[in-house]
């Protein structure tokens, strides 16, 4: 093969390898909606430490600039004794959109102008796959399932990913009013998780 042709083949192969690495994902393939918010970040930690932190709702305030309070509830809205993601349980969250500036800790006050509350239904708790998901309730005018996933990249590196695709009659309004803030909040949570896990190593 002439040199230039060999170079072209080599470039094509390298690009394919690079894009395969860049596109590595543990998020499920979901249909597109009106818009989505997402984040992905590499963290120097163990997959067990990252999984434990994501499942530990009572400690979210220590690190999370987006979700400041998360509580697992029974269908009658009673606080469950076990505070971790449980499939089909209700989840009540108080969030900041856009997020608080990092770093945050348990005593960091909310910005009242950016405070929202939401009810969700916990739909997937998959320790084997390292995935969690919850669904916005009630799914009448807005349907949105938030996924979070971890992947072990080896060498003490973990990939954290999160994505929520928004569908329904309210989705366009939500995109226009809060789309940017939501995206910042997803990135804020990813950055907060990294800061917390890398600092507490
Ligand atoms: C999320 O939004 C981005 C940017 O608009 C788009 O490229 C991507 O296809 C969307 N993904 C899904 C699953 O909707
Ligand atoms: C349900 O419980 C949450 C968390 O304790 C509380 O903030 C909310 O006001 C309750 N909702 C209703 C309708 O009682
Ligand atoms: C929560 O979602 C699951 C899975 O989609 C469904 O089976 C269940 O009925 C839902 N529960 C509530 C309270 O909406
Ligand atoms: C907690 O964060 C606040 C800012 O949100 C800061 O003023 C305070 O010093 C922090 N406390 C600790 C113990 O780091």
Coordinates of C-alpha atoms and ligand atoms in Angstrom, one line a residue:
X1 CA 0.0 0.0 0.0
X2 CA 1.3 3.5 -0.7
X3 CA 2.4 5.5 2.3
X4 CA -0.5 7.9 2.1
X5 CA -3.1 5.2 1.9
X6 CA -1.5 3.4 4.9
X7 CA -1.6 6.7 6.8
X8 CA -5.3 7.1 6.0
X9 CA -6.1 3.6 7.2
X10 CA -4.1 4.1 10.3
X11 CA -5.8 7.4 11.0
X12 CA -9.3 5.8 10.5
X13 CA -8.4 3.0 12.9
X14 CA -7.1 5.4 15.6
X15 CA -10.2 7.5 15.3
X16 CA -12.4 4.5 15.7
X17 CA -10.5 3.3 18.8
X18 CA -10.6 6.8 20.3
X19 CA -14.3 7.2 19.7
X20 CA -15.0 3.7 21.1
X21 CA -13.2 4.8 24.3
X22 CA -14.9 8.2 24.4
X23 CA -18.3 6.6 23.9
X24 CA -18.0 3.9 26.6
X25 CA -21.1 4.1 28.6
X26 CA -23.0 2.1 31.2
X27 CA -26.2 4.2 30.7
X28 CA -29.1 2.4 29.0
X29 CA -30.1 3.3 25.5
X30 CA -33.2 5.4 25.8
X31 CA -35.3 7.1 23.1
X32 CA -34.6 10.9 22.6
X33 CA -37.1 13.3 24.0
X34 CA -37.6 17.1 23.9
X35 CA -34.2 17.7 25.6
X36 CA -31.9 16.1 28.1
X37 CA -29.5 16.9 30.9
X38 CA -26.4 14.8 31.4
X39 CA -22.9 14.6 32.9
X40 CA -20.0 12.2 32.8
X41 CA -16.8 12.4 34.8
X42 CA -13.8 10.3 35.6
X43 CA -13.1 9.9 39.3
X44 CA -10.0 8.5 41.1
X45 CA -11.8 6.1 43.5
X46 CA -13.1 2.6 43.8
X47 CA -16.4 1.5 42.3
X48 CA -17.5 0.4 45.8
X49 CA -16.8 3.8 47.3
X50 CA -18.7 5.6 44.5
X51 CA -21.6 3.2 44.6
X52 CA -21.9 3.5 48.4
X53 CA -21.9 7.3 48.2
X54 CA -24.6 7.4 45.5
X55 CA -26.8 5.0 47.6
X56 CA -26.3 6.9 50.9
X57 CA -29.2 9.5 50.7
X58 CA -28.7 10.7 54.3
X59 CA -25.2 11.9 53.4
X60 CA -26.0 13.7 50.1
X61 CA -25.8 17.1 51.9
X62 CA -22.1 16.5 52.6
X63 CA -21.1 16.7 48.9
X64 CA -24.1 17.2 46.5
X65 CA -24.7 20.8 45.3
X66 CA -27.8 19.7 43.3
X67 CA -29.7 17.3 45.5
X68 CA -29.6 18.8 49.0
X69 CA -32.1 16.4 50.7
X70 CA -33.4 13.0 49.6
X71 CA -35.7 10.9 51.6
X72 CA -37.3 7.5 50.8
X73 CA -41.0 7.4 51.5
X74 CA -43.8 4.8 51.7
X75 CA -46.8 5.2 49.4
X76 CA -48.5 7.0 52.3
X77 CA -45.6 9.5 52.4
X78 CA -44.1 8.1 55.7
X79 CA -40.3 8.1 56.0
X80 CA -39.0 4.5 55.6
X81 CA -36.7 3.2 58.3
X82 CA -34.1 2.2 55.7
X83 CA -32.8 5.3 53.8
X84 CA -31.4 3.8 50.6
X85 CA -32.8 3.4 47.0
X86 CA -35.5 0.7 47.0
X87 CA -37.4 -0.1 43.8
X88 CA -41.0 1.2 43.7
X89 CA -40.5 3.4 46.8
X90 CA -41.2 7.1 46.6
X91 CA -38.4 9.5 46.7
X92 CA -38.8 13.1 47.9
X93 CA -36.0 15.5 47.0
X94 CA -35.2 19.1 47.6
X95 CA -32.9 20.3 44.9
X96 CA -31.0 23.4 43.7
X97 CA -31.4 24.4 40.0
X98 CA -28.8 25.8 39.1
X99 CA -26.6 24.1 41.7
X100 CA -24.9 25.7 44.7
X101 CA -21.2 26.6 44.2
X102 CA -18.8 23.9 45.2
X103 CA -17.6 22.9 47.7
X104 CA -20.7 22.2 49.8
X105 CA -21.1 20.5 53.2
X106 CA -24.0 19.6 55.5
X107 CA -24.3 23.2 56.8
X108 CA -24.2 24.9 53.4
X109 CA -27.5 26.8 53.2
X110 CA -29.9 26.5 50.2
X111 CA -30.3 29.4 47.9
X112 CA -34.1 29.9 48.4
X113 CA -34.4 31.4 44.8
X114 CA -33.1 28.1 43.3
X115 CA -34.9 25.6 45.6
X116 CA -37.3 23.1 44.1
X117 CA -39.0 20.0 45.4
X118 CA -39.8 16.9 43.5
X119 CA -41.4 13.5 44.0
X120 CA -40.0 10.5 42.1
X121 CA -40.6 6.8 41.9
X122 CA -37.5 4.7 42.3
X123 CA -37.5 2.4 39.2
X124 CA -34.2 0.7 39.0
X125 CA -31.7 -0.3 41.7
X126 CA -29.1 -2.5 40.0
X127 CA -26.1 -3.2 42.2
X128 CA -24.7 -5.8 39.8
X129 CA -24.9 -3.3 36.9
X130 CA -24.1 -0.3 39.2
X131 CA -27.1 1.6 38.0
X132 CA -29.8 3.6 39.7
X133 CA -32.9 5.3 38.2
X134 CA -35.9 7.3 39.3
X135 CA -38.9 8.6 37.5
X136 CA -40.6 12.0 37.9
X137 CA -44.1 11.9 39.4
X138 CA -46.8 12.3 38.5
X139 CA -45.9 11.5 34.8
X140 CA -48.9 13.4 33.4
X141 CA -47.4 16.5 31.7
X142 CA -43.8 15.6 32.1
X143 CA -42.1 12.2 31.8
X144 CA -38.5 12.0 32.9
X145 CA -36.4 9.2 34.2
X146 CA -33.1 10.1 35.7
X147 CA -30.3 7.4 35.3
X148 CA -27.0 7.3 37.1
X149 CA -24.4 4.7 36.3
X150 CA -20.8 3.7 37.3
X151 CA -18.1 1.9 35.3
X152 CA -14.8 0.6 36.6
X153 CA -12.1 1.9 34.2
X154 CA -9.3 0.1 36.1
X155 CA -6.2 1.7 37.6
X156 CA -8.3 3.2 40.4
X157 CA -10.5 5.1 38.0
X158 CA -14.3 5.1 37.9
X159 CA -16.6 6.7 35.3
X160 CA -19.7 8.4 36.7
X161 CA -22.5 9.1 34.3
X162 CA -26.0 10.6 34.6
X163 CA -28.7 11.4 32.1
X164 CA -32.3 12.4 32.2
X165 CA -34.4 12.7 29.0
X166 CA -37.5 14.9 29.2
X167 CA -40.7 14.1 27.4
X168 CA -44.3 15.5 27.5
X169 CA -46.4 18.6 27.1
X170 CA -44.3 20.5 29.7
X171 CA -40.9 19.5 28.4
X172 CA -40.5 22.5 26.0
X173 CA -41.4 24.9 28.7
X174 CA -39.0 23.2 31.1
X175 CA -36.2 23.3 28.5
X176 CA -36.8 27.1 27.9
X177 CA -37.0 28.0 31.6
X178 CA -34.7 25.6 33.3
X179 CA -32.8 23.6 30.7
X180 CA -29.5 25.4 31.3
X181 CA -29.8 25.3 35.1
X182 CA -30.6 21.6 35.0
X183 CA -27.6 20.9 32.8
X184 CA -25.5 22.9 35.3
X185 CA -27.0 20.9 38.2
X186 CA -26.1 17.6 36.6
X187 CA -22.5 18.8 36.1
X188 CA -22.5 20.2 39.6
X189 CA -23.4 16.8 41.1
X190 CA -20.7 15.0 39.0
X191 CA -18.1 17.6 40.1
X192 CA -19.2 17.4 43.7
X193 CA -19.0 13.6 43.7
X194 CA -15.5 13.8 42.3
X195 CA -14.4 16.4 44.8
X196 CA -15.8 14.4 47.7
X197 CA -14.5 11.0 46.7
X198 CA -11.0 12.2 45.8
X199 CA -10.7 14.3 48.9
X200 CA -11.7 11.5 51.2
X201 CA -9.3 9.0 49.8
Ligands
LIG1 C1 -29.3 14.6 24.5 O1 -29.0 15.9 23.9 C2 -27.9 15.9 23.0 C3 -27.7 17.4 22.7 O2 -28.9 18.0 22.2 C4 -28.2 15.0 21.8 O3 -27.1 15.1 20.9 C5 -28.5 13.6 22.3 O4 -28.8 12.8 21.2 C6 -29.6 13.6 23.3 N1 -29.6 12.2 23.9 C7 -30.8 11.6 24.1 C8 -30.8 10.2 24.6 O5 -31.9 12.2 24.0
LIG2 C1 -44.1 14.0 52.1 O1 -42.9 13.9 52.9 C2 -42.0 14.9 52.6 C3 -40.7 14.6 53.3 O2 -40.9 14.3 54.7 C4 -42.5 16.3 53.0 O3 -41.6 17.3 52.9 C5 -43.8 16.5 52.2 O4 -44.4 17.7 52.6 C6 -44.8 15.4 52.4 N1 -45.9 15.6 51.5 C7 -47.1 15.5 51.9 C8 -48.1 15.7 50.8 O5 -47.4 15.3 53.0
LIG3 C1 -43.1 2.9 40.1 O1 -42.5 2.4 38.9 C2 -42.6 1.0 38.7 C3 -41.8 0.6 37.5 O2 -42.2 1.4 36.4 C4 -44.1 0.6 38.7 O3 -44.2 -0.8 38.6 C5 -44.8 1.1 39.9 O4 -46.2 0.9 39.8 C6 -44.5 2.6 40.2 N1 -45.0 2.9 41.5 C7 -45.6 4.1 41.7 C8 -46.0 4.3 43.1 O5 -45.9 4.9 40.8
LIG4 C1 -19.3 24.5 54.9 O1 -19.5 25.3 53.8 C2 -19.7 26.7 54.1 C3 -20.1 27.3 52.8 O2 -21.2 26.7 52.2 C4 -18.5 27.2 54.7 O3 -18.7 28.6 55.0 C5 -18.1 26.4 55.9 O4 -16.8 26.9 56.4 C6 -18.0 25.0 55.6 N1 -17.8 24.2 56.8 C7 -16.8 23.3 56.9 C8 -16.7 22.6 58.2 O5 -16.0 23.0 56.0

